[in-house]
Coordinates of C-alpha atoms in Angstrom, one line a residue:
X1 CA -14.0 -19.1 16.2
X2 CA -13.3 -15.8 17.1
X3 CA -9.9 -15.9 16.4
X4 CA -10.6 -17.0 13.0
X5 CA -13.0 -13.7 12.3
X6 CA -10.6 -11.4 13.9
X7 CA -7.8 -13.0 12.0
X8 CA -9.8 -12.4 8.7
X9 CA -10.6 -8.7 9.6
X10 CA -7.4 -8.2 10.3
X11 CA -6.2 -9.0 6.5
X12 CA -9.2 -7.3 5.1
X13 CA -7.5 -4.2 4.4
X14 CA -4.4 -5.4 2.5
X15 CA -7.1 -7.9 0.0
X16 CA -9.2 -5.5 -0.4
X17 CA -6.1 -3.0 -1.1
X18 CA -4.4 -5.3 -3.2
X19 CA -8.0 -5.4 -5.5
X20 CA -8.3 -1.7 -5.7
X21 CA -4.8 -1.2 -6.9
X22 CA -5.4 -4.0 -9.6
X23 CA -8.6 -2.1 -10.7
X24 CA -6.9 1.4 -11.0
X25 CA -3.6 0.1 -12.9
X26 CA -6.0 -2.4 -15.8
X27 CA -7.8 1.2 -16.3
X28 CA -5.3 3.4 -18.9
X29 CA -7.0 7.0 -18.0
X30 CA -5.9 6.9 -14.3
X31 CA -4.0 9.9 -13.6
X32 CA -0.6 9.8 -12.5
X33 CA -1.4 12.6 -9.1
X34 CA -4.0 10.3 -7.5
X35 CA -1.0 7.5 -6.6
X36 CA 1.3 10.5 -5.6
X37 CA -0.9 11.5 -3.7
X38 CA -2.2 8.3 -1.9
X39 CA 1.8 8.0 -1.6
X40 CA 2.5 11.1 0.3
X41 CA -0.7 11.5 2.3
X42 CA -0.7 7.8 3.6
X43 CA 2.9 8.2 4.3
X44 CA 2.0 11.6 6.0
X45 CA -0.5 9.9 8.3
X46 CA 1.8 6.9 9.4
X47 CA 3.8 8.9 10.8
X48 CA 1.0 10.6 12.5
X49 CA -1.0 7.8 14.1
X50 CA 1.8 6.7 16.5
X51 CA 1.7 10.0 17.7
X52 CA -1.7 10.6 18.3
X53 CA -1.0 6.7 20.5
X54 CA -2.7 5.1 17.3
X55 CA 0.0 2.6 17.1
X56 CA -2.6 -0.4 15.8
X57 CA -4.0 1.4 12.8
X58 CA -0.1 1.8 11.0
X59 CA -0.5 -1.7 9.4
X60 CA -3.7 0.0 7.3
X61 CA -2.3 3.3 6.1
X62 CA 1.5 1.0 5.2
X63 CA -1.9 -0.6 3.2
X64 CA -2.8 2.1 1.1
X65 CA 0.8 3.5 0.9
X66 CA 2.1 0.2 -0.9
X67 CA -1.2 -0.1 -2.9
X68 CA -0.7 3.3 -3.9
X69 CA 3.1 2.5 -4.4
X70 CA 2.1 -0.6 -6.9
X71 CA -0.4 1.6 -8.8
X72 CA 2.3 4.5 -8.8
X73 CA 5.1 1.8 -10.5
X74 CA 3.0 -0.1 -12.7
X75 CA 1.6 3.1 -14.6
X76 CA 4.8 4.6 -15.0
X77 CA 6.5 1.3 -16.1
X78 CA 3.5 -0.2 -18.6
X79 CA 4.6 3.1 -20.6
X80 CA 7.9 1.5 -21.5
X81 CA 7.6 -2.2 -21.1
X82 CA 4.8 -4.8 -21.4
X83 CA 1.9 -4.8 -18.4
X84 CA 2.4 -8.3 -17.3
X85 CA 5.9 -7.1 -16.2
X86 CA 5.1 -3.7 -15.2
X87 CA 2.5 -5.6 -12.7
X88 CA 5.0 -7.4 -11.2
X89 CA 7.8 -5.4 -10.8
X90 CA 5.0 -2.7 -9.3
X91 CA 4.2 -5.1 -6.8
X92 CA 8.0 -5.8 -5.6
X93 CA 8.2 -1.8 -5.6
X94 CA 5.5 -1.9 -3.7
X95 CA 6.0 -4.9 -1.0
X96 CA 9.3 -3.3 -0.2
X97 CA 8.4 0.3 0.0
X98 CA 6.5 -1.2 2.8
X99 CA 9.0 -3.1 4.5
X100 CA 10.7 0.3 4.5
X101 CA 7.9 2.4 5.8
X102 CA 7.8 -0.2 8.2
X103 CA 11.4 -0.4 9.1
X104 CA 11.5 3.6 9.6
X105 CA 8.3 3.5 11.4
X106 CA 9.7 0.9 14.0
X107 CA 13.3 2.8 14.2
X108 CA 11.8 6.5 14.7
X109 CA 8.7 5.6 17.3
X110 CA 10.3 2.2 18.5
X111 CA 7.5 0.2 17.5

């Protein structure tokens, strides 16, 4: 049982990530900054926490970064081409700027 609940608290962050992003791209007067921003400061802090020996908390800032990351794709790309698509090629930028952050998190702290 307690498995189960830790399991669930555990993907928390990246549901409750994924529903943020989807609220900020459907809205049209979201600035352009606030995902750079997210971006660069989320980046700036995973490569912080292992540092500080915070090693456990990287998966939730990787979190924010590839929200960010979708939100950042799909408002510069619904400018051009139609949402649906914009969504969805947002959320591949997204998935694999994580598996990036991920892979240059693991090669510089040996994670």
């Amino acid at each position: 049982m307690q498995e189960n609940v830790m399991q669930f608290f555990n993907t928390l962050p990246l549901f409750i990530g994924i529903a943020i992003s989807f609220t900020f791209s459907f809205n049209e007067d979201t600035s352009i900054k606030v995902p750079i921003l997210l971006v660069i400061i989320s980046t700036v802090i995973s490569f912080l926490l292992p540092i500080f020996n915070l090693k456990s908390w990287i998966t939730y800032s990787v979190i924010v970064s590839e929200s960010a990351m979708f939100v950042l794709i799909a408002i510069l790309l619904s400018k051009k081409i139609k949402m649906w698509l914009a969504w969805i090629l947002g959320w591949i930028a997204g998935f694999v700027w994580a598996i990036v952050l991920l892979i240059l998190l693991g090669m510089t702290f040996n994670i």
